Coordinates of C-alpha atoms in Angstrom, one line a residue:
M712 CA -0.1 0.1 -0.1
R713 CA 1.4 3.2 -1.0
I714 CA 0.6 6.1 1.7
V715 CA 1.3 9.9 0.9
T716 CA 0.8 13.1 3.0
S717 CA -1.5 15.8 1.2
G718 CA 2.0 17.8 0.8
Q719 CA 3.4 14.6 -1.1
M720 CA 0.6 14.5 -3.1
K721 CA 0.6 18.0 -4.4
K722 CA 4.1 17.0 -5.4
I723 CA 3.3 13.9 -7.0
E724 CA 0.5 15.8 -9.0
E725 CA 3.4 18.6 -10.2
N726 CA 5.8 15.7 -11.3
A727 CA 2.8 14.4 -13.6
L728 CA 2.9 17.8 -15.2
H729 CA 6.2 16.6 -16.7
Y730 CA 4.3 13.5 -18.3
A731 CA 1.8 15.2 -20.4
L732 CA -0.7 14.6 -17.8
S733 CA -2.4 18.6 -16.8
Y734 CA -4.3 19.7 -13.5
E735 CA -7.4 19.8 -15.5
R736 CA -7.1 15.7 -16.8
M737 CA -6.5 14.9 -13.4
M738 CA -9.5 16.6 -12.3
E739 CA -11.5 14.7 -15.1
N740 CA -9.7 11.6 -14.0
A741 CA -10.4 11.9 -10.7
G742 CA -14.0 12.8 -11.0
S743 CA -14.8 10.3 -13.8
A744 CA -12.8 7.2 -10.9
A745 CA -15.2 8.5 -8.2
A746 CA -18.4 7.7 -10.5
A747 CA -17.2 4.7 -11.5
A748 CA -16.4 3.7 -7.9
I749 CA -19.9 4.4 -6.8
R750 CA -21.3 2.9 -10.3
R751 CA -19.6 -0.4 -9.2
R752 CA -21.4 -0.2 -5.8
A753 CA -25.1 1.2 -6.5
D754 CA -27.3 1.4 -9.1
I755 CA -27.6 4.6 -9.6
S756 CA -30.3 4.7 -13.3
G757 CA -33.0 7.3 -12.1
R758 CA -31.7 7.9 -8.6
Y759 CA -31.5 10.9 -6.8
I760 CA -27.8 11.7 -6.5
T761 CA -27.0 14.8 -4.5
I762 CA -23.0 16.4 -4.5
F763 CA -22.1 19.4 -2.2
C764 CA -19.3 21.0 -3.2
G765 CA -16.8 23.1 -2.5
R766 CA -14.9 26.0 -4.1
G767 CA -11.4 24.1 -4.7
N768 CA -10.4 21.7 -6.9
N769 CA -12.3 18.7 -4.5
G770 CA -15.3 20.4 -5.4
G771 CA -14.1 20.3 -8.8
D772 CA -13.9 16.6 -8.6
G773 CA -17.3 16.7 -7.6
F774 CA -18.3 18.3 -10.5
V775 CA -16.9 16.0 -13.1
A776 CA -18.5 13.2 -11.0
A777 CA -22.0 15.6 -11.7
R778 CA -21.5 15.0 -14.9
R779 CA -20.1 11.3 -15.3
L780 CA -23.3 10.2 -12.8
Y781 CA -25.7 12.4 -15.2
E782 CA -24.4 10.9 -18.3
S783 CA -25.0 7.3 -16.8
G784 CA -28.9 8.3 -16.0
A785 CA -29.1 9.3 -12.2
N786 CA -30.8 12.6 -11.5
V787 CA -28.0 14.9 -10.1
A788 CA -27.8 18.3 -8.3
V789 CA -25.0 19.9 -6.9
I790 CA -24.9 22.1 -3.8
L791 CA -22.6 24.8 -3.8
T792 CA -21.3 25.4 -0.1
D793 CA -18.9 27.7 -0.6
G794 CA -20.2 30.1 -3.7
A795 CA -18.3 30.1 -7.1
P796 CA -15.4 28.0 -7.4
K797 CA -11.7 29.6 -6.7
T798 CA -9.6 27.4 -9.2
G799 CA -9.6 27.7 -12.4
Q800 CA -9.8 24.0 -13.1
A801 CA -12.9 23.9 -10.7
A802 CA -14.2 26.6 -12.2
V803 CA -14.0 25.2 -16.0
M804 CA -15.5 21.7 -14.7
L805 CA -18.6 24.1 -13.3
E806 CA -19.3 25.2 -16.6
R807 CA -19.3 21.4 -18.7
I808 CA -22.8 20.8 -16.4
G809 CA -24.2 24.2 -17.2
D810 CA -26.0 22.8 -20.4
M811 CA -27.0 19.5 -18.4
D812 CA -30.3 19.1 -16.2
I813 CA -28.3 19.0 -13.2
A814 CA -29.4 21.6 -10.5
V815 CA -27.0 23.7 -8.9
V816 CA -27.8 25.4 -6.0
A817 CA -25.9 27.6 -3.4
Y818 CA -26.1 26.4 0.0
G819 CA -28.9 28.5 1.5
E820 CA -30.2 30.5 -0.6
D821 CA -32.8 27.8 -1.3
Q822 CA -33.9 26.3 1.9
P823 CA -37.2 24.6 0.8
Y824 CA -35.6 23.1 -2.0
L825 CA -32.9 21.7 -0.3
T826 CA -35.0 20.3 2.3
Q827 CA -37.0 18.8 -0.2
R828 CA -34.2 17.4 -2.7
L829 CA -32.4 16.0 0.7
A830 CA -35.8 14.1 1.6
E831 CA -35.5 12.5 -2.4
T832 CA -31.9 11.7 -2.2
D833 CA -30.5 8.2 -2.6
I834 CA -26.6 8.7 -2.5
L835 CA -25.0 12.0 -1.3
I836 CA -21.6 13.0 -2.0
D837 CA -19.3 14.8 0.1
A838 CA -17.0 17.1 -2.2
I839 CA -16.2 19.9 0.0
Y840 CA -12.7 20.0 1.7
G841 CA -11.0 16.9 -0.1
T842 CA -7.3 16.6 1.8
G843 CA -7.3 20.5 2.1
F844 CA -9.0 20.3 5.4
H845 CA -6.7 21.3 8.3
G846 CA -7.4 23.1 11.6
E847 CA -11.3 23.0 12.7
L848 CA -14.6 23.4 11.0
D849 CA -16.0 26.8 11.4
E850 CA -20.1 26.6 12.3
R851 CA -21.3 27.4 9.0
H852 CA -19.3 23.9 7.8
R853 CA -20.4 22.2 10.7
D854 CA -23.6 22.5 10.2
I855 CA -23.0 21.6 6.4
C856 CA -21.7 18.5 7.6
R857 CA -24.0 17.7 10.4
L858 CA -26.6 18.5 7.5
I859 CA -25.0 15.8 5.5
N860 CA -24.5 12.8 8.5
G861 CA -28.4 13.9 9.2
V862 CA -30.0 12.4 6.1
D863 CA -30.4 8.3 6.5
T864 CA -28.8 7.4 3.0
E865 CA -25.3 6.2 1.6
T866 CA -22.7 8.7 1.5
Y867 CA -19.6 8.7 -0.4
A868 CA -16.5 11.3 0.2
L869 CA -13.8 12.5 -2.6
D870 CA -10.5 12.0 -1.2
I871 CA -11.1 12.4 2.4
P872 CA -14.1 13.1 4.1
S873 CA -15.2 16.6 5.2
G874 CA -13.4 17.8 8.8
V875 CA -10.8 14.9 8.5
N876 CA -7.3 15.6 8.7
A877 CA -5.8 13.7 5.8
D878 CA -2.5 13.5 7.6
T879 CA -3.1 13.1 11.0
G880 CA -6.4 11.3 11.2
W881 CA -7.9 14.0 13.3
A882 CA -12.0 14.5 12.9
D883 CA -13.8 17.1 14.0
E884 CA -16.7 16.0 16.1
C885 CA -19.0 17.1 13.4
A886 CA -16.7 15.3 10.3
V887 CA -19.1 13.8 7.5
R888 CA -19.2 10.0 8.3
A889 CA -19.1 8.1 5.1
D890 CA -20.1 4.9 4.0
A891 CA -16.8 4.7 1.4
T892 CA -14.4 7.1 0.7
V893 CA -12.9 7.4 -2.7
V894 CA -8.9 8.4 -2.0
F895 CA -7.6 9.7 -5.9
D896 CA -4.1 8.1 -6.7
S897 CA -2.7 6.5 -3.4
D898 CA -3.9 5.9 0.2
K899 CA -3.8 8.8 2.4
P900 CA -2.4 8.7 6.3
A901 CA -5.8 8.8 7.7
T902 CA -7.7 6.8 4.9
A903 CA -5.2 4.1 6.3
M904 CA -5.4 4.4 10.1
P905 CA -8.0 2.1 11.1
A906 CA -9.2 4.5 13.7
A907 CA -10.6 6.8 10.8
A908 CA -12.6 3.7 9.5
D909 CA -15.6 5.6 11.8
W910 CA -15.2 8.5 9.2
C911 CA -14.1 6.7 6.0
G912 CA -16.3 3.8 5.7
E913 CA -15.1 1.3 2.9
V914 CA -11.6 2.8 1.3
I915 CA -11.3 2.9 -2.4
V916 CA -8.1 4.0 -4.0
A917 CA -8.7 5.0 -7.5
D918 CA -5.9 5.4 -10.0
I919 CA -6.5 8.4 -11.6
G920 CA -4.0 8.1 -14.3
I921 CA -0.4 9.5 -13.0
P922 CA 2.4 7.6 -13.9
P923 CA 4.3 5.7 -11.9
E924 CA 7.6 7.8 -12.4
A925 CA 5.8 10.9 -11.1
H926 CA 6.2 9.2 -7.6
E927 CA 9.7 8.9 -8.1
G928 CA 11.8 10.5 -5.3
I929 CA 8.5 11.0 -2.8
E930 CA 9.9 9.4 0.7
R931 CA 7.8 7.2 2.3
Q932 CA 6.6 8.8 5.9
F933 CA 4.0 6.2 6.7
T934 CA 4.0 2.6 6.2
L935 CA 1.2 -0.1 7.0
V936 CA 2.6 -3.0 9.0
D937 CA 1.2 -5.9 7.8
A938 CA 2.1 -10.0 7.7
A939 CA 4.8 -9.3 5.0
Y940 CA 6.1 -6.6 6.6
V941 CA 6.9 -8.3 9.7
F942 CA 8.2 -11.6 8.6
G943 CA 10.0 -9.9 5.4
R944 CA 12.1 -9.0 8.9
L945 CA 11.9 -11.7 10.8
P946 CA 14.2 -14.5 9.2
R947 CA 13.8 -18.2 9.5
R948 CA 16.6 -19.7 11.7
R949 CA 19.5 -21.4 9.8
R950 CA 20.6 -25.1 11.1
D951 CA 24.2 -23.7 12.3
T952 CA 23.3 -21.1 14.9
H953 CA 23.4 -21.0 18.7
K954 CA 21.8 -19.2 21.2
G955 CA 24.2 -15.8 21.4
D956 CA 23.5 -15.5 17.7
Y957 CA 19.8 -14.0 19.2
G958 CA 20.6 -11.3 21.5
K959 CA 21.1 -11.0 25.2
L960 CA 18.2 -8.9 26.8
L961 CA 18.8 -7.4 30.3
N962 CA 15.0 -6.9 31.7
V963 CA 15.6 -4.4 34.7
A964 CA 12.1 -5.1 36.3
G965 CA 9.7 -5.7 39.2
S966 CA 9.3 -4.9 43.0
Q967 CA 7.4 -6.7 45.5
Q968 CA 4.2 -4.9 44.6
Y969 CA 4.8 -6.0 40.7
M970 CA 6.5 -9.1 40.9
G971 CA 3.8 -9.9 37.8
A972 CA 5.1 -7.5 35.6
A973 CA 8.5 -9.1 35.7
V974 CA 7.0 -12.3 35.0
L975 CA 5.1 -11.4 31.7
S976 CA 7.8 -9.3 30.4
T977 CA 10.4 -11.5 30.7
L978 CA 8.5 -14.5 29.5
A979 CA 7.3 -12.4 26.5
A980 CA 10.8 -11.7 25.4
M981 CA 11.6 -15.4 25.5
R982 CA 8.9 -16.4 23.5
T983 CA 9.9 -14.0 21.1
G984 CA 12.9 -15.4 20.4
A985 CA 15.7 -13.6 22.2
G986 CA 18.8 -15.8 23.3
Y987 CA 19.4 -15.0 26.7
V988 CA 17.3 -12.9 28.6
T989 CA 18.2 -12.2 32.2
L990 CA 15.9 -10.6 35.1
A991 CA 17.8 -7.9 37.1
S992 CA 15.5 -7.2 39.8
T993 CA 15.2 -7.3 43.6
K994 CA 16.2 -10.5 45.6
E995 CA 13.0 -11.7 46.7
V996 CA 11.7 -11.4 43.1
C997 CA 14.4 -13.4 41.5
R998 CA 13.7 -15.9 44.1
T999 CA 10.0 -15.9 43.8
V1000 CA 9.2 -15.9 40.2
L1001 CA 12.1 -18.6 39.5
P1002 CA 10.0 -21.5 39.4
L1003 CA 8.0 -19.6 36.7
L1004 CA 11.0 -18.7 34.2
P1005 CA 13.2 -21.7 34.5
E1006 CA 14.8 -20.7 31.6
A1007 CA 15.9 -17.2 32.4
V1008 CA 19.0 -15.8 34.1
M1009 CA 18.5 -14.0 37.4
R1010 CA 20.7 -11.7 38.0
P1011 CA 19.4 -10.6 42.0
L1012 CA 20.3 -7.5 43.0
R1013 CA 19.7 -5.0 46.3
Q1014 CA 16.5 -4.1 47.5
N1015 CA 15.2 -1.0 50.0
P1016 CA 12.8 -2.0 53.2
D1017 CA 10.1 -1.4 50.5
G1018 CA 11.0 -4.2 48.6
S1019 CA 11.8 -1.9 45.2
L1020 CA 15.0 -2.3 43.6
S1021 CA 18.0 0.1 45.6
W1022 CA 20.2 2.7 43.8
Q1023 CA 22.8 0.7 45.9
A1024 CA 22.7 -2.2 42.9
M1025 CA 23.7 -0.2 40.3
D1026 CA 27.2 -1.0 40.3
E1027 CA 26.1 -4.6 39.9
L1028 CA 23.5 -3.5 37.1
R1029 CA 26.2 -1.7 35.3
S1030 CA 28.5 -5.2 35.0
A1031 CA 25.0 -7.4 33.7
M1032 CA 24.5 -4.1 31.2
E1033 CA 28.1 -4.7 29.6
R1034 CA 26.9 -7.7 28.2
A1035 CA 23.8 -7.0 27.4
T1036 CA 22.6 -6.4 23.5
A1037 CA 19.7 -4.6 24.5
I1038 CA 17.7 -3.1 27.7
L1039 CA 14.4 -3.4 29.0
I1040 CA 13.6 -1.4 31.8
G1041 CA 10.3 0.0 33.7
N1042 CA 8.2 -2.9 34.2
G1043 CA 7.0 -3.0 37.7
L1044 CA 9.9 -1.2 38.9
G1045 CA 8.0 1.0 41.0
T1046 CA 8.3 4.9 41.3
G1047 CA 10.3 5.9 44.1
E1048 CA 13.2 7.9 43.8
D1049 CA 15.7 5.3 43.2
A1050 CA 13.6 4.0 40.3
V1051 CA 14.2 7.5 38.5
R1052 CA 18.3 7.6 39.6
I1053 CA 18.1 3.7 37.8
V1054 CA 16.3 5.0 34.8
S1055 CA 18.5 8.0 34.1
E1056 CA 21.5 5.9 35.0
V1057 CA 20.7 3.3 32.5
L1058 CA 20.0 5.8 29.6
K1059 CA 23.4 8.1 30.3
T1060 CA 25.6 5.2 30.3
A1061 CA 24.2 2.1 28.2
S1062 CA 26.2 1.4 24.9
C1063 CA 23.2 -1.1 23.6
P1064 CA 19.6 0.3 22.9
V1065 CA 17.3 0.8 25.6
V1066 CA 13.4 -0.1 26.1
V1067 CA 12.0 2.2 28.3
D1068 CA 8.4 0.9 29.2
A1069 CA 5.9 1.8 32.5
D1070 CA 7.6 3.3 35.3
G1071 CA 10.3 3.9 33.7
I1072 CA 8.6 6.1 31.2
N1073 CA 7.1 7.8 34.8
A1074 CA 10.6 8.0 35.9
L1075 CA 11.7 9.3 33.3
A1076 CA 8.8 12.1 33.0
R1077 CA 10.7 13.8 35.8
N1078 CA 13.7 14.8 34.0
I1079 CA 12.9 14.4 30.3
N1080 CA 15.8 15.4 29.1
I1081 CA 17.9 12.9 30.4
L1082 CA 17.0 11.6 26.7
K1083 CA 19.1 14.1 25.0
R1084 CA 22.3 12.7 27.0
A1085 CA 21.8 8.9 25.7
R1086 CA 24.4 7.3 23.4
C1087 CA 21.9 4.5 22.7
D1088 CA 18.7 3.6 20.8
V1089 CA 16.0 4.6 22.8
I1090 CA 12.3 3.2 22.1
L1091 CA 9.6 4.7 24.6
T1092 CA 6.2 2.8 24.9
P1093 CA 3.6 5.3 26.5
H1094 CA -0.1 5.1 27.0
L1095 CA -2.2 8.5 26.5
A1096 CA -1.4 9.1 30.6
E1097 CA 2.1 8.5 30.6
L1098 CA 2.3 10.4 27.1
S1099 CA 0.9 13.1 28.9
R1100 CA 3.2 12.9 31.4
L1101 CA 6.1 13.0 29.0
T1102 CA 5.0 16.0 26.7
T1103 CA 2.9 18.0 29.3
L1104 CA 0.0 17.9 27.2
P1105 CA -3.4 17.7 28.7
V1106 CA -5.2 13.6 27.7
E1107 CA -7.9 15.0 25.8
Q1108 CA -5.9 16.9 23.5
L1109 CA -3.6 14.0 22.8
K1110 CA -6.8 11.9 22.3
A1111 CA -7.8 14.1 19.4
D1112 CA -4.4 13.8 17.8
V1113 CA -1.8 11.8 19.7
L1114 CA 0.2 11.6 16.3
T1115 CA 1.1 15.2 16.1
A1116 CA 2.3 14.8 19.8
G1117 CA 4.1 11.4 19.2
R1118 CA 6.0 12.5 16.4
A1119 CA 7.2 16.1 17.7
L1120 CA 8.9 13.9 21.0
A1121 CA 9.8 11.9 19.1
C1122 CA 12.0 13.9 16.8
E1123 CA 12.9 16.4 19.4
Y1124 CA 14.7 14.3 21.6
G1125 CA 15.5 11.3 18.6
V1126 CA 14.1 8.3 20.4
T1127 CA 11.2 5.7 18.5
V1128 CA 7.7 6.4 20.6
V1129 CA 5.2 3.6 20.5
L1130 CA 1.8 5.3 20.8
K1131 CA -0.6 2.8 22.4
G1132 CA -4.0 2.6 22.4
A1133 CA -6.6 1.1 20.6
Y1134 CA -5.0 1.4 17.2
T1135 CA -0.9 1.8 17.7
L1136 CA 1.2 4.0 16.0
T1137 CA 4.7 4.1 16.1
A1138 CA 7.0 7.2 15.4
G1139 CA 10.5 7.0 14.3
P1140 CA 13.3 9.5 15.5
D1141 CA 13.1 11.0 11.6
G1142 CA 9.3 11.7 11.4
R1143 CA 8.7 8.2 9.4
V1144 CA 5.5 6.7 11.1
W1145 CA 4.1 3.0 11.4
I1146 CA 0.2 2.4 11.2
N1147 CA -0.4 -1.2 13.0
T1148 CA -3.5 -3.1 11.6
T1149 CA -3.8 -5.9 14.4
G1150 CA -5.2 -6.1 18.0
N1151 CA -8.9 -6.1 19.8
A1152 CA -10.2 -4.7 23.3
G1153 CA -9.2 -7.5 24.8
L1154 CA -5.9 -6.3 25.2
A1155 CA -7.3 -3.6 27.0
K1156 CA -6.3 -5.9 30.5
A1157 CA -3.3 -5.3 33.2
G1158 CA -0.1 -6.9 31.9
S1159 CA -0.8 -6.5 28.2
G1160 CA 1.7 -3.5 28.4
D1161 CA 4.5 -6.1 30.0
V1162 CA 4.0 -8.8 27.2
L1163 CA 4.3 -6.0 24.4
A1164 CA 8.0 -4.6 26.2
G1165 CA 9.0 -7.9 26.4
I1166 CA 8.4 -8.4 22.9
I1167 CA 10.0 -5.5 21.6
G1168 CA 12.4 -5.9 24.0
A1169 CA 13.5 -9.3 22.7
L1170 CA 13.4 -8.3 18.7
T1171 CA 15.8 -5.4 19.8
A1172 CA 18.4 -7.3 21.1
Q1173 CA 18.1 -9.6 18.4
G1174 CA 19.9 -6.7 16.2
H1175 CA 16.4 -5.3 14.6
N1176 CA 16.4 -1.4 14.5
A1177 CA 14.4 0.6 16.8
P1178 CA 11.7 1.7 14.8
E1179 CA 11.3 -1.8 13.1
A1180 CA 11.6 -3.6 16.3
A1181 CA 8.9 -1.6 17.6
A1182 CA 6.3 -1.6 14.6
C1183 CA 7.0 -5.7 14.4
G1184 CA 6.5 -5.7 18.0
V1185 CA 3.3 -4.0 18.5
W1186 CA 2.0 -6.3 15.1
L1187 CA 2.9 -9.6 16.9
H1188 CA 1.4 -8.6 20.1
G1189 CA -1.8 -7.4 18.3
L1190 CA -2.3 -10.5 16.2
A1191 CA -1.0 -12.9 19.4
G1192 CA -4.0 -10.7 21.2
D1193 CA -6.3 -11.5 18.1
Y1194 CA -5.4 -15.4 18.8
A1195 CA -6.1 -15.0 22.0
A1196 CA -9.4 -13.3 21.8
D1197 CA -10.5 -16.2 19.2
S1198 CA -9.4 -19.0 21.6
H1199 CA -10.7 -17.3 25.1
S1200 CA -13.2 -14.0 24.1
Q1201 CA -12.0 -10.7 24.3
Y1202 CA -13.7 -10.4 28.0
A1203 CA -12.1 -13.4 29.4
M1204 CA -8.5 -12.9 27.8
L1205 CA -5.6 -12.5 29.8
A1206 CA -2.1 -10.9 29.2
R1207 CA -0.7 -14.4 29.9
D1208 CA -3.2 -15.8 26.8
V1209 CA -1.3 -13.4 24.9
I1210 CA 1.9 -15.0 25.1
D1211 CA 0.6 -18.6 24.8
A1212 CA -0.6 -17.5 21.4
L1213 CA 3.0 -16.4 20.2
P1214 CA 3.9 -20.0 19.4
L1215 CA 1.1 -20.3 17.4
V1216 CA 1.3 -16.8 15.6
F1217 CA 5.1 -17.9 14.8
A1218 CA 4.5 -21.7 13.5
D1219 CA 1.6 -20.2 11.2
H1220 CA 4.1 -18.6 9.5
E1221 CA 6.6 -20.8 9.6
R1222 CA 9.4 -19.1 12.1

């Protein structure tokens, strides 16, 4: 799947001009392709189709679609939401429907007609903004979108539903909710994100005649992670290898209060193929969990009276770090002052990649600038509340547009950020984004994050670069969660069931 931003799409269209393809021809192709997509989904002969057209090029696409649908036997009306077109190409397309029996009415000028028309309408088409929408809808356009959403009929959007930001997936509360979105040339980030399904409906990518050469030099910023992506990076194992070839993960985790986090993250790492997994924790934790983790190496360290890891264990921890190919820190570590000091010291001194999760992120939030002193690759795995602590942005703001905040954090500190949520995204330090396609609501359980951290830690220890390890780890975790839901249900599944499903995921893909 090819995913391009709105800015990249403009560049592709500019490039297409060098291949005898004019803007007018691209608009003609886009509107015609949209009409063809609608005809494939519905019998339009004699049916009433109403198209809301803005004054930009998206409106021009709508004018072309109006003409093509009329030529196919539909009863078509065009509603101008913002008056006459402002672009020359769109104005030409409006002129071309002038001699046809297509009603063209300005929104707000003939309310009785519009009310009657919508009552008769079989199909609605949104061609108001397209990928040009940014910010928030003003009240006038909210009223228009509410009107569209209030009509009980099939609705199509051209390129992106009005009110949805094509690059981030952020949607105004009144954004058009389409049954299908016809995307021109390439998917946009929002149409590729599972979270946008509530607004986009079925996504149909339409060829508008832009040659492949016009896409050359367009750097891929968004990647949809699927089985081909993941298992194209996880090779089958050769016979002539040994455990040292598959990495050494040091897992700094657990406390008297949170022993389970140490167990889940360690076991998940072992199930994801790490050659060695060492649990560095308090003596009490190591002694207690050893029967559950006989394959793991235990590194018992000094503890505080409250059962948390002591700062006095740092020298021993440094020694263990020297032999690791990756470090996972934070799961069940606690939030005391010693935990804060240990997390900071690990980030300052580690020479291998470090994955920071859970209490590690809470510790880091108290001194986030320590990331700028890190000499290693760093992966952060925050949920919304933890991301709020790291960025100081309110949770409600992050809910509206988590991608922008996550990318900004990743770029500012040169780290990889796993934005955990219903639809997890991974942001790399260079601004690239990986979109996950697996998982379900059953993963919203205690311990699920510990499992994910262990999976990512294991992949990092095996030598995968930070963004790749994070994106693949998220996908594997989600698919194992889907397997667990199939066998245990979303209600009853537990984090341990996700770990138990990992061998099935690998076996089904011959790994």
